[in-house]
Amino acid sequence: MAAKDEDVDAVGETPVGGSGANDAAAWDVRRDQLSRKLAEHRTRLDIEARASRKAGSSQGIAEGLKLASEFAAGIIVGAAIGYFIDRAAGTTPFGLIFFLMIGFAAGVRNILRAVSPETKPVAKPPQIGPNDGKR
Amino acid sequence: MAYDPIDPIHQFQIFRIVPIKIGSWDFSFTNSALFMVLTVAVTAGFLYYTTRGRGLVPSRGQSITELSYEFTANMLRDAAGTAGMKFFPFVFSIFMFVLVANLFGMMPYFFTVTSHLIVTFALAMLVISVVVVYGLMKHGLHFFHLFVPPGVPAALLPLVVLIEVVSFLSRPVSLSVRLFANMLAGHITLKVFAGFIVSLSALGTLGILGSILPLAMVVALTALEFLVAALQAYVFAVLTCMYLNDAIHPGH
C-alpha cells in the first residue's frame, strides 16, 4: 500500500535523536504528521465502509425476507377487517370483497414503500427548508 | 400424548413449570416464560459483565458489546436521524432480546421464544404503540398526516387514506408474522431433516449410509438458521427504526 511507504518516509525524515527544546519540537512535528495521517486514513476507512455497506449481501437478504410478508400482511389485515365488518353489520360478503381489494392495494403499497424509501413522497416538489436534509 | 422422538412440533409445546392462578386468569410460569427470563438475564448479565472493566482498550467481551451498541446506534441514526436517538434504549433492548432469543433457540433442547406468534405479536404491538403514542404526543393530530400522502387528487383521497390506514394496520402483523414464521419454519425444517437421520439409520447398513445425506443437510441448515436468527433480529430492529421515524417525522 502506498500510504504505508509514505508513513515510513515521514517517520524517517524526522530526527529521533537530539536533546532539549529541539527534541520537543521534533516530537511536535512528528505528532502533527501522525495525526494528519490518521485523519486521512480514517476518512478513507469511512468511505470504504460506506461502499461495502451499500454492496453488503446480508442487507440484501434482509431486504428480500421483508417483502413477502409485507404483501401478505396487507391482504390478511384487509380480509380480517372485511370479515369483522360483515359479522357486525351482516353485509356478507360485500365487506369482505371490498376490504380484500383494499388490503391488496395496501399490500402493494407496503412493498412499494419498502423497496423505494427514498422516493416515497409521490409527486412531491423538492422543498428547501427545515425539512431539507432529513428523510 | 406419547413422546415421539421425531415429532417436529413437539419442541414448541408449552407446559407449566410453576402453576399460578389469579382469579380465572392463568399466570403460570411456563417454559416459554423461563426462557424469556433466561434471555433477559443472559443479555443483561453479559452486557453488564463485559462493560464492567470499562477498558480504554476493550477486551473481547467489551468489543462485542461496543460493536452491538454501535451497530444499533448507526442503524437508528440512518433510519430516524439524530432525533431518533432518544429511542436508542428501546431499540437496543428489542434488538438484543430478539437476537439472543433467536440464538438461544439454536441450542439443542432449548425453547425458542420467538417461534410463538403471541410473543412476537406482543413485541410488534409494543413497537406500534410506542409509535402511535409518541406520534400523537409530539405532533397531535398532525400525526395523521402519515395517512395522507402529498399530491393526491381530492377525489381519490378517501380511497387512498383507507389504503394507507390498512397499510399501517398491517405493520404489526407483518412485523410479528415474519419473525415468528421464519423461526417456526426453520426449526421445523431442522427437526424434520434430523428425523430423517433417525428413521433412515433404523433401516440397516444401507440406511445408515443413506442418512449421511440428511446429516449434511442438517449441518447446512444449522448454519442457515444462525444466519436467519441474526437477520431476523436485524430486520425487526430496522423496521422498528423506520416506524419510529414515521412517528418522529410524520407526513413525508
mmCIF file of C-alpha atoms in Angstrom:
data_model
loop_
_atom_site.group_PDB
_atom_site.id
_atom_site.type_symbol
_atom_site.label_atom_id
_atom_site.label_comp_id
_atom_site.label_asym_id
_atom_site.label_seq_id
_atom_site.Cartn_x
_atom_site.Cartn_y
_atom_site.Cartn_z
ATOM 1 C CA MET A 1 0.000 0.000 0.000
ATOM 2 C CA ALA A 2 1.342 3.421 -0.923
ATOM 3 C CA ALA A 3 0.245 5.001 2.358
ATOM 4 C CA LYS A 4 2.496 2.619 4.303
ATOM 5 C CA ASP A 5 5.554 3.756 2.364
ATOM 6 C CA GLU A 6 4.713 7.402 2.933
ATOM 7 C CA ASP A 7 4.337 6.722 6.629
ATOM 8 C CA VAL A 8 7.772 5.178 6.769
ATOM 9 C CA ASP A 9 9.263 8.098 4.848
ATOM 10 C CA ALA A 10 7.595 10.627 7.114
ATOM 11 C CA VAL A 11 8.925 8.921 10.200
ATOM 12 C CA GLY A 12 12.356 8.662 8.644
ATOM 13 C CA GLU A 13 12.518 12.410 7.910
ATOM 14 C CA THR A 14 12.013 13.480 11.499
ATOM 15 C CA PRO A 15 15.071 13.343 13.698
ATOM 16 C CA VAL A 16 14.640 10.927 16.545
ATOM 17 C CA GLY A 17 17.809 11.722 18.474
ATOM 18 C CA GLY A 18 18.834 15.154 19.832
ATOM 19 C CA SER A 19 18.093 16.855 23.134
ATOM 20 C CA GLY A 20 16.235 19.750 24.841
ATOM 21 C CA ALA A 21 13.808 22.103 23.010
ATOM 22 C CA ASN A 22 14.923 20.793 19.645
ATOM 23 C CA ASP A 23 13.732 17.338 20.637
ATOM 24 C CA ALA A 24 10.335 18.594 21.849
ATOM 25 C CA ALA A 25 9.781 20.499 18.600
ATOM 26 C CA ALA A 26 10.683 17.430 16.602
ATOM 27 C CA TRP A 27 8.219 15.364 18.533
ATOM 28 C CA ASP A 28 5.537 18.006 17.951
ATOM 29 C CA VAL A 29 6.158 17.908 14.213
ATOM 30 C CA ARG A 30 6.043 14.187 14.293
ATOM 31 C CA ARG A 31 2.808 14.143 16.283
ATOM 32 C CA ASP A 32 1.220 16.577 13.812
ATOM 33 C CA GLN A 33 2.220 14.418 10.886
ATOM 34 C CA LEU A 34 0.874 11.350 12.567
ATOM 35 C CA SER A 35 -2.469 12.912 13.440
ATOM 36 C CA ARG A 36 -2.843 14.186 9.875
ATOM 37 C CA LYS A 37 -2.133 10.704 8.538
ATOM 38 C CA LEU A 38 -4.608 9.240 10.988
ATOM 39 C CA ALA A 39 -7.352 11.654 9.960
ATOM 40 C CA GLU A 40 -6.697 10.872 6.307
ATOM 41 C CA HIS A 41 -6.798 7.179 6.977
ATOM 42 C CA ARG A 42 -9.961 7.481 8.997
ATOM 43 C CA THR A 43 -11.865 9.281 6.242
ATOM 44 C CA ARG A 44 -10.722 6.691 3.741
ATOM 45 C CA LEU A 45 -11.876 3.895 6.053
ATOM 46 C CA ASP A 46 -15.229 5.643 6.394
ATOM 47 C CA ILE A 47 -15.681 5.842 2.631
ATOM 48 C CA GLU A 48 -14.671 2.215 2.214
ATOM 49 C CA ALA A 49 -17.038 1.116 4.955
ATOM 50 C CA ARG A 50 -19.897 3.015 3.353
ATOM 51 C CA ALA A 51 -19.167 1.473 -0.040
ATOM 52 C CA SER A 52 -19.054 -2.039 1.375
ATOM 53 C CA ARG A 53 -22.261 -1.450 3.294
ATOM 54 C CA LYS A 54 -24.004 -0.493 0.032
ATOM 55 C CA ALA A 55 -22.922 -3.740 -1.563
ATOM 56 C CA GLY A 56 -23.377 -5.815 1.607
ATOM 57 C CA SER A 57 -25.010 -9.141 0.907
ATOM 58 C CA SER A 58 -26.635 -9.620 4.307
ATOM 59 C CA GLN A 59 -28.560 -6.397 3.894
ATOM 60 C CA GLY A 60 -29.874 -7.691 0.582
ATOM 61 C CA ILE A 61 -31.043 -10.930 2.188
ATOM 62 C CA ALA A 62 -32.741 -8.974 4.945
ATOM 63 C CA GLU A 63 -34.496 -6.842 2.337
ATOM 64 C CA GLY A 64 -35.674 -9.923 0.474
ATOM 65 C CA LEU A 65 -37.061 -11.601 3.584
ATOM 66 C CA LYS A 66 -39.017 -8.449 4.359
ATOM 67 C CA LEU A 67 -41.017 -8.095 1.172
ATOM 68 C CA ALA A 68 -43.130 -11.248 1.033
ATOM 69 C CA SER A 69 -44.576 -10.784 4.486
ATOM 70 C CA GLU A 70 -45.251 -7.096 3.823
ATOM 71 C CA PHE A 71 -47.546 -8.041 0.958
ATOM 72 C CA ALA A 72 -49.228 -10.897 2.802
ATOM 73 C CA ALA A 73 -49.840 -8.783 5.874
ATOM 74 C CA GLY A 74 -51.775 -6.195 3.860
ATOM 75 C CA ILE A 75 -54.110 -8.839 2.492
ATOM 76 C CA ILE A 76 -54.541 -10.549 5.865
ATOM 77 C CA VAL A 77 -55.436 -7.307 7.620
ATOM 78 C CA GLY A 78 -57.796 -6.288 4.810
ATOM 79 C CA ALA A 79 -59.562 -9.646 4.918
ATOM 80 C CA ALA A 80 -59.818 -9.521 8.702
ATOM 81 C CA ILE A 81 -61.361 -6.031 8.676
ATOM 82 C CA GLY A 82 -63.841 -7.070 5.983
ATOM 83 C CA TYR A 83 -64.753 -10.236 7.838
ATOM 84 C CA PHE A 84 -65.437 -8.458 11.117
ATOM 85 C CA ILE A 85 -67.420 -5.677 9.432
ATOM 86 C CA ASP A 86 -69.510 -8.365 7.749
ATOM 87 C CA ARG A 87 -70.040 -10.144 11.057
ATOM 88 C CA ALA A 88 -71.057 -6.916 12.790
ATOM 89 C CA ALA A 89 -73.216 -5.395 10.042
ATOM 90 C CA GLY A 90 -74.480 -8.558 8.339
ATOM 91 C CA THR A 91 -73.370 -7.409 4.889
ATOM 92 C CA THR A 92 -71.826 -10.729 3.890
ATOM 93 C CA PRO A 93 -69.950 -10.969 1.527
ATOM 94 C CA PHE A 94 -69.553 -7.389 0.299
ATOM 95 C CA GLY A 95 -67.415 -6.105 3.165
ATOM 96 C CA LEU A 96 -65.014 -8.992 2.705
ATOM 97 C CA ILE A 97 -64.784 -8.420 -1.046
ATOM 98 C CA PHE A 98 -64.261 -4.677 -0.689
ATOM 99 C CA PHE A 99 -61.694 -4.865 2.092
ATOM 100 C CA LEU A 100 -59.870 -7.725 0.437
ATOM 101 C CA MET A 101 -59.284 -5.414 -2.518
ATOM 102 C CA ILE A 102 -58.282 -2.585 -0.198
ATOM 103 C CA GLY A 103 -55.950 -4.993 1.571
ATOM 104 C CA PHE A 104 -54.429 -5.993 -1.755
ATOM 105 C CA ALA A 105 -53.804 -2.337 -2.542
ATOM 106 C CA ALA A 106 -52.323 -1.843 0.937
ATOM 107 C CA GLY A 107 -50.027 -4.817 0.375
ATOM 108 C CA VAL A 108 -48.796 -3.366 -2.898
ATOM 109 C CA ARG A 109 -48.341 -0.031 -1.146
ATOM 110 C CA ASN A 110 -46.314 -1.771 1.586
ATOM 111 C CA ILE A 111 -43.994 -3.284 -0.984
ATOM 112 C CA LEU A 112 -43.620 -0.027 -2.895
ATOM 113 C CA ARG A 113 -42.789 1.719 0.351
ATOM 114 C CA ALA A 114 -40.313 -0.992 1.310
ATOM 115 C CA VAL A 115 -38.407 -1.004 -1.967
ATOM 116 C CA SER A 116 -38.285 2.739 -2.552
ATOM 117 C CA PRO A 117 -37.941 4.546 0.759
ATOM 118 C CA GLU A 118 -36.092 7.438 -0.903
ATOM 119 C CA THR A 119 -38.782 8.267 -3.423
ATOM 120 C CA LYS A 120 -41.658 7.770 -1.026
ATOM 121 C CA PRO A 121 -43.328 11.184 -1.370
ATOM 122 C CA VAL A 122 -45.277 10.797 -4.606
ATOM 123 C CA ALA A 123 -45.085 13.836 -6.898
ATOM 124 C CA LYS A 124 -43.831 15.972 -4.062
ATOM 125 C CA PRO A 125 -41.925 19.040 -5.206
ATOM 126 C CA PRO A 126 -38.443 19.325 -3.766
ATOM 127 C CA GLN A 127 -38.753 21.690 -0.871
ATOM 128 C CA ILE A 128 -35.998 23.640 0.741
ATOM 129 C CA GLY A 129 -36.485 24.423 4.361
ATOM 130 C CA PRO A 130 -36.283 22.934 7.807
ATOM 131 C CA ASN A 131 -37.336 19.566 6.426
ATOM 132 C CA ASP A 132 -34.486 19.539 3.949
ATOM 133 C CA GLY A 133 -31.757 17.060 4.586
ATOM 134 C CA LYS A 134 -33.730 14.602 6.643
ATOM 135 C CA ARG A 135 -35.827 11.852 5.273
ATOM 136 C CA MET B 1 -49.684 -37.818 24.194
ATOM 137 C CA ALA B 2 -46.846 -40.259 23.975
ATOM 138 C CA TYR B 3 -43.453 -38.719 23.345
ATOM 139 C CA ASP B 4 -42.380 -39.209 19.755
ATOM 140 C CA PRO B 5 -38.684 -38.510 19.208
ATOM 141 C CA ILE B 6 -39.127 -37.349 15.635
ATOM 142 C CA ASP B 7 -42.256 -35.277 16.077
ATOM 143 C CA PRO B 8 -41.204 -31.891 14.622
ATOM 144 C CA ILE B 9 -43.845 -29.917 16.505
ATOM 145 C CA HIS B 10 -43.063 -31.247 19.958
ATOM 146 C CA GLN B 11 -40.330 -28.670 20.550
ATOM 147 C CA PHE B 12 -42.883 -25.853 20.501
ATOM 148 C CA GLN B 13 -45.069 -27.251 23.254
ATOM 149 C CA ILE B 14 -45.648 -25.001 26.218
ATOM 150 C CA PHE B 15 -46.017 -26.550 29.641
ATOM 151 C CA ARG B 16 -46.440 -25.097 33.086
ATOM 152 C CA ILE B 17 -43.470 -25.132 35.407
ATOM 153 C CA VAL B 18 -44.999 -23.223 38.299
ATOM 154 C CA PRO B 19 -48.794 -23.092 38.030
ATOM 155 C CA ILE B 20 -50.088 -19.715 39.214
ATOM 156 C CA LYS B 21 -53.747 -18.810 39.104
ATOM 157 C CA ILE B 22 -55.093 -15.359 39.900
ATOM 158 C CA GLY B 23 -58.865 -15.363 39.745
ATOM 159 C CA SER B 24 -59.789 -17.047 36.477
ATOM 160 C CA TRP B 25 -56.553 -15.899 34.818
ATOM 161 C CA ASP B 26 -53.747 -18.319 34.215
ATOM 162 C CA PHE B 27 -50.443 -16.644 35.122
ATOM 163 C CA SER B 28 -48.448 -19.847 35.198
ATOM 164 C CA PHE B 29 -44.707 -19.691 34.843
ATOM 165 C CA THR B 30 -44.173 -21.740 31.686
ATOM 166 C CA ASN B 31 -41.103 -22.937 29.855
ATOM 167 C CA SER B 32 -41.638 -20.009 27.472
ATOM 168 C CA ALA B 33 -41.535 -17.585 30.397
ATOM 169 C CA LEU B 34 -38.465 -19.359 31.758
ATOM 170 C CA PHE B 35 -36.573 -18.833 28.530
ATOM 171 C CA MET B 36 -37.674 -15.224 28.286
ATOM 172 C CA VAL B 37 -36.283 -14.642 31.778
ATOM 173 C CA LEU B 38 -33.121 -16.519 30.807
ATOM 174 C CA THR B 39 -32.783 -14.407 27.654
ATOM 175 C CA VAL B 40 -33.082 -11.181 29.592
ATOM 176 C CA ALA B 41 -30.784 -12.408 32.346
ATOM 177 C CA VAL B 42 -28.095 -13.585 29.933
ATOM 178 C CA THR B 43 -28.298 -10.395 27.862
ATOM 179 C CA ALA B 44 -28.215 -8.050 30.819
ATOM 180 C CA GLY B 45 -25.593 -10.121 32.594
ATOM 181 C CA PHE B 46 -23.353 -10.249 29.546
ATOM 182 C CA LEU B 47 -23.641 -6.534 28.827
ATOM 183 C CA TYR B 48 -23.015 -5.669 32.449
ATOM 184 C CA TYR B 49 -20.156 -8.102 32.901
ATOM 185 C CA THR B 50 -18.298 -7.088 29.749
ATOM 186 C CA THR B 51 -18.553 -3.342 30.323
ATOM 187 C CA ARG B 52 -17.624 -3.661 33.986
ATOM 188 C CA GLY B 53 -13.910 -3.056 33.310
ATOM 189 C CA ARG B 54 -14.560 -0.057 31.040
ATOM 190 C CA GLY B 55 -11.158 -0.576 29.452
ATOM 191 C CA LEU B 56 -9.850 2.056 27.078
ATOM 192 C CA VAL B 57 -8.524 -0.865 25.089
ATOM 193 C CA PRO B 58 -11.572 -3.132 25.096
ATOM 194 C CA SER B 59 -11.383 -6.776 25.969
ATOM 195 C CA ARG B 60 -13.013 -9.275 23.640
ATOM 196 C CA GLY B 61 -16.311 -9.198 25.504
ATOM 197 C CA GLN B 62 -16.320 -5.442 25.695
ATOM 198 C CA SER B 63 -15.675 -5.318 21.943
ATOM 199 C CA ILE B 64 -18.784 -7.391 21.317
ATOM 200 C CA THR B 65 -20.827 -5.077 23.491
ATOM 201 C CA GLU B 66 -19.414 -1.966 21.859
ATOM 202 C CA LEU B 67 -19.951 -3.411 18.386
ATOM 203 C CA SER B 68 -23.578 -4.201 19.126
ATOM 204 C CA TYR B 69 -24.024 -0.717 20.567
ATOM 205 C CA GLU B 70 -22.513 0.969 17.514
ATOM 206 C CA PHE B 71 -24.377 -1.301 15.116
ATOM 207 C CA THR B 72 -27.725 -0.402 16.665
ATOM 208 C CA ALA B 73 -26.837 3.267 17.008
ATOM 209 C CA ASN B 74 -25.854 3.534 13.338
ATOM 210 C CA MET B 75 -28.985 1.696 12.288
ATOM 211 C CA LEU B 76 -31.186 4.035 14.277
ATOM 212 C CA ARG B 77 -29.334 7.157 13.128
ATOM 213 C CA ASP B 78 -29.572 6.090 9.484
ATOM 214 C CA ALA B 79 -33.294 5.425 9.686
ATOM 215 C CA ALA B 80 -34.586 8.102 12.046
ATOM 216 C CA GLY B 81 -31.861 10.737 12.241
ATOM 217 C CA THR B 82 -30.330 12.069 15.423
ATOM 218 C CA ALA B 83 -33.811 12.884 16.763
ATOM 219 C CA GLY B 84 -34.398 9.149 16.903
ATOM 220 C CA MET B 85 -31.524 8.573 19.293
ATOM 221 C CA LYS B 86 -33.812 9.141 22.273
ATOM 222 C CA PHE B 87 -35.349 5.787 21.362
ATOM 223 C CA PHE B 88 -31.986 4.086 21.445
ATOM 224 C CA PRO B 89 -32.599 2.200 24.717
ATOM 225 C CA PHE B 90 -35.894 0.909 23.359
ATOM 226 C CA VAL B 91 -34.491 -0.237 20.018
ATOM 227 C CA PHE B 92 -31.380 -1.704 21.612
ATOM 228 C CA SER B 93 -33.447 -3.681 24.129
ATOM 229 C CA ILE B 94 -35.703 -5.070 21.414
ATOM 230 C CA PHE B 95 -32.790 -5.901 19.146
ATOM 231 C CA MET B 96 -30.825 -7.662 21.869
ATOM 232 C CA PHE B 97 -33.865 -9.529 23.160
ATOM 233 C CA VAL B 98 -34.865 -10.846 19.741
ATOM 234 C CA LEU B 99 -31.274 -11.643 18.791
ATOM 235 C CA VAL B 100 -30.486 -13.517 21.990
ATOM 236 C CA ALA B 101 -33.844 -15.291 21.994
ATOM 237 C CA ASN B 102 -33.285 -16.402 18.390
ATOM 238 C CA LEU B 103 -29.770 -17.600 19.125
ATOM 239 C CA PHE B 104 -30.955 -19.337 22.285
ATOM 240 C CA GLY B 105 -33.371 -21.275 20.127
ATOM 241 C CA MET B 106 -30.433 -22.688 18.179
ATOM 242 C CA MET B 107 -29.148 -24.530 21.258
ATOM 243 C CA PRO B 108 -30.223 -28.160 21.486
ATOM 244 C CA TYR B 109 -33.079 -28.748 23.956
ATOM 245 C CA PHE B 110 -33.690 -25.003 24.280
ATOM 246 C CA PHE B 111 -37.091 -23.491 23.752
ATOM 247 C CA THR B 112 -37.410 -20.862 21.017
ATOM 248 C CA VAL B 113 -39.364 -17.980 22.499
ATOM 249 C CA THR B 114 -39.731 -16.164 19.175
ATOM 250 C CA SER B 115 -41.320 -19.175 17.484
ATOM 251 C CA HIS B 116 -44.614 -18.310 19.158
ATOM 252 C CA LEU B 117 -46.810 -15.788 17.404
ATOM 253 C CA ILE B 118 -48.109 -14.285 20.613
ATOM 254 C CA VAL B 119 -44.611 -13.345 21.782
ATOM 255 C CA THR B 120 -43.602 -11.686 18.526
ATOM 256 C CA PHE B 121 -47.002 -10.045 18.225
ATOM 257 C CA ALA B 122 -46.648 -8.582 21.711
ATOM 258 C CA LEU B 123 -43.250 -7.166 20.711
ATOM 259 C CA ALA B 124 -44.687 -5.740 17.481
ATOM 260 C CA MET B 125 -47.652 -4.208 19.315
ATOM 261 C CA LEU B 126 -45.230 -2.644 21.782
ATOM 262 C CA VAL B 127 -43.366 -1.032 18.879
ATOM 263 C CA ILE B 128 -46.533 0.201 17.191
ATOM 264 C CA SER B 129 -47.987 1.527 20.458
ATOM 265 C CA VAL B 130 -44.795 3.484 21.086
ATOM 266 C CA VAL B 131 -45.021 4.872 17.548
ATOM 267 C CA VAL B 132 -48.679 5.871 17.888
ATOM 268 C CA VAL B 133 -48.434 7.256 21.429
ATOM 269 C CA TYR B 134 -45.232 9.205 20.775
ATOM 270 C CA GLY B 135 -46.515 10.441 17.406
ATOM 271 C CA LEU B 136 -49.753 11.711 18.955
ATOM 272 C CA MET B 137 -47.917 13.263 21.919
ATOM 273 C CA LYS B 138 -45.339 15.017 19.778
ATOM 274 C CA HIS B 139 -47.437 16.073 16.808
ATOM 275 C CA GLY B 140 -51.031 15.860 17.999
ATOM 276 C CA LEU B 141 -53.442 15.496 15.110
ATOM 277 C CA HIS B 142 -50.662 16.310 12.672
ATOM 278 C CA PHE B 143 -49.589 12.687 13.205
ATOM 279 C CA PHE B 144 -52.487 11.625 10.978
ATOM 280 C CA HIS B 145 -50.776 13.323 8.034
ATOM 281 C CA LEU B 146 -48.996 9.986 7.914
ATOM 282 C CA PHE B 147 -52.113 8.639 6.238
ATOM 283 C CA VAL B 148 -52.378 11.432 3.677
ATOM 284 C CA PRO B 149 -49.667 11.189 1.033
ATOM 285 C CA PRO B 150 -48.967 14.527 -0.611
ATOM 286 C CA GLY B 151 -50.019 15.183 -4.194
ATOM 287 C CA VAL B 152 -53.173 13.038 -4.230
ATOM 288 C CA PRO B 153 -56.291 14.425 -6.000
ATOM 289 C CA ALA B 154 -59.177 15.148 -3.630
ATOM 290 C CA ALA B 155 -61.464 12.696 -5.436
ATOM 291 C CA LEU B 156 -59.125 9.804 -4.677
ATOM 292 C CA LEU B 157 -58.325 10.891 -1.135
ATOM 293 C CA PRO B 158 -60.869 8.714 0.770
ATOM 294 C CA LEU B 159 -59.717 5.589 -1.024
ATOM 295 C CA VAL B 160 -56.039 6.397 -0.601
ATOM 296 C CA VAL B 161 -56.456 7.194 3.087
ATOM 297 C CA LEU B 162 -58.313 3.898 3.564
ATOM 298 C CA ILE B 163 -55.476 2.043 1.855
ATOM 299 C CA GLU B 164 -52.892 3.866 3.941
ATOM 300 C CA VAL B 165 -54.753 3.044 7.152
ATOM 301 C CA VAL B 166 -54.938 -0.641 6.261
ATOM 302 C CA SER B 167 -51.281 -0.480 5.290
ATOM 303 C CA PHE B 168 -50.463 0.998 8.691
ATOM 304 C CA LEU B 169 -52.532 -1.634 10.486
ATOM 305 C CA SER B 170 -50.703 -4.355 8.585
ATOM 306 C CA ARG B 171 -47.379 -3.282 10.068
ATOM 307 C CA PRO B 172 -47.594 -5.095 13.401
ATOM 308 C CA VAL B 173 -48.934 -8.135 11.559
ATOM 309 C CA SER B 174 -46.085 -8.268 9.072
ATOM 310 C CA LEU B 175 -43.538 -7.485 11.768
ATOM 311 C CA SER B 176 -44.683 -10.272 14.060
ATOM 312 C CA VAL B 177 -45.611 -12.869 11.437
ATOM 313 C CA ARG B 178 -42.250 -12.533 9.684
ATOM 314 C CA LEU B 179 -40.203 -13.224 12.800
ATOM 315 C CA PHE B 180 -42.495 -15.974 14.041
ATOM 316 C CA ALA B 181 -42.808 -17.717 10.667
ATOM 317 C CA ASN B 182 -39.081 -17.677 9.990
ATOM 318 C CA MET B 183 -38.199 -19.134 13.364
ATOM 319 C CA LEU B 184 -41.013 -21.714 13.293
ATOM 320 C CA ALA B 185 -40.319 -22.856 9.741
ATOM 321 C CA GLY B 186 -36.580 -23.032 10.291
ATOM 322 C CA HIS B 187 -36.862 -25.125 13.436
ATOM 323 C CA ILE B 188 -39.410 -27.471 11.902
ATOM 324 C CA THR B 189 -37.204 -27.970 8.835
ATOM 325 C CA LEU B 190 -34.217 -28.719 11.022
ATOM 326 C CA LYS B 191 -36.197 -31.216 13.066
ATOM 327 C CA VAL B 192 -37.701 -32.932 10.027
ATOM 328 C CA PHE B 193 -34.286 -33.471 8.446
ATOM 329 C CA ALA B 194 -32.867 -34.639 11.750
ATOM 330 C CA GLY B 195 -35.813 -37.028 11.972
ATOM 331 C CA PHE B 196 -34.853 -38.486 8.587
ATOM 332 C CA ILE B 197 -31.489 -39.446 10.040
ATOM 333 C CA VAL B 198 -33.151 -41.375 12.857
ATOM 334 C CA SER B 199 -35.668 -43.086 10.579
ATOM 335 C CA LEU B 200 -33.114 -43.984 7.914
ATOM 336 C CA SER B 201 -30.490 -45.337 10.271
ATOM 337 C CA ALA B 202 -33.074 -47.732 11.669
ATOM 338 C CA LEU B 203 -33.171 -49.442 8.256
ATOM 339 C CA GLY B 204 -29.793 -51.184 8.484
ATOM 340 C CA THR B 205 -26.444 -50.610 6.821
ATOM 341 C CA LEU B 206 -27.797 -49.076 3.635
ATOM 342 C CA GLY B 207 -29.968 -46.757 5.688
ATOM 343 C CA ILE B 208 -27.041 -45.623 7.812
ATOM 344 C CA LEU B 209 -25.087 -44.844 4.657
ATOM 345 C CA GLY B 210 -28.086 -43.035 3.220
ATOM 346 C CA SER B 211 -28.549 -40.987 6.362
ATOM 347 C CA ILE B 212 -25.355 -39.123 5.525
ATOM 348 C CA LEU B 213 -27.383 -37.056 3.075
ATOM 349 C CA PRO B 214 -29.870 -35.620 5.601
ATOM 350 C CA LEU B 215 -26.994 -35.207 8.061
ATOM 351 C CA ALA B 216 -25.195 -32.957 5.573
ATOM 352 C CA MET B 217 -28.468 -31.115 5.075
ATOM 353 C CA VAL B 218 -28.870 -30.590 8.817
ATOM 354 C CA VAL B 219 -25.346 -29.190 9.082
ATOM 355 C CA ALA B 220 -26.026 -26.773 6.222
ATOM 356 C CA LEU B 221 -29.440 -25.826 7.648
ATOM 357 C CA THR B 222 -27.939 -25.149 11.065
ATOM 358 C CA ALA B 223 -25.607 -22.598 9.515
ATOM 359 C CA LEU B 224 -28.524 -21.094 7.606
ATOM 360 C CA GLU B 225 -30.598 -20.926 10.774
ATOM 361 C CA PHE B 226 -27.876 -18.984 12.575
ATOM 362 C CA LEU B 227 -27.881 -16.540 9.667
ATOM 363 C CA VAL B 228 -31.676 -16.287 9.756
ATOM 364 C CA ALA B 229 -31.666 -15.799 13.533
ATOM 365 C CA ALA B 230 -29.329 -12.817 13.256
ATOM 366 C CA LEU B 231 -31.011 -11.428 10.148
ATOM 367 C CA GLN B 232 -34.492 -11.562 11.605
ATOM 368 C CA ALA B 233 -33.366 -9.700 14.692
ATOM 369 C CA TYR B 234 -31.779 -7.148 12.386
ATOM 370 C CA VAL B 235 -34.905 -6.822 10.227
ATOM 371 C CA PHE B 236 -37.080 -6.441 13.306
ATOM 372 C CA ALA B 237 -34.863 -3.680 14.646
ATOM 373 C CA VAL B 238 -34.557 -1.910 11.275
ATOM 374 C CA LEU B 239 -38.321 -1.847 10.823
ATOM 375 C CA THR B 240 -38.725 -0.603 14.378
ATOM 376 C CA CYS B 241 -36.394 2.261 13.473
ATOM 377 C CA MET B 242 -38.330 3.010 10.297
ATOM 378 C CA TYR B 243 -41.654 3.086 12.135
ATOM 379 C CA LEU B 244 -40.181 5.304 14.819
ATOM 380 C CA ASN B 245 -39.021 7.581 12.008
ATOM 381 C CA ASP B 246 -42.675 7.902 10.953
ATOM 382 C CA ALA B 247 -43.578 8.909 14.495
ATOM 383 C CA ILE B 248 -40.795 11.499 14.671
ATOM 384 C CA HIS B 249 -41.282 12.967 11.180
ATOM 385 C CA PRO B 250 -44.831 12.204 10.033
ATOM 386 C CA GLY B 251 -46.226 13.438 6.758
ATOM 387 C CA HIS B 252 -43.260 12.901 4.472
#
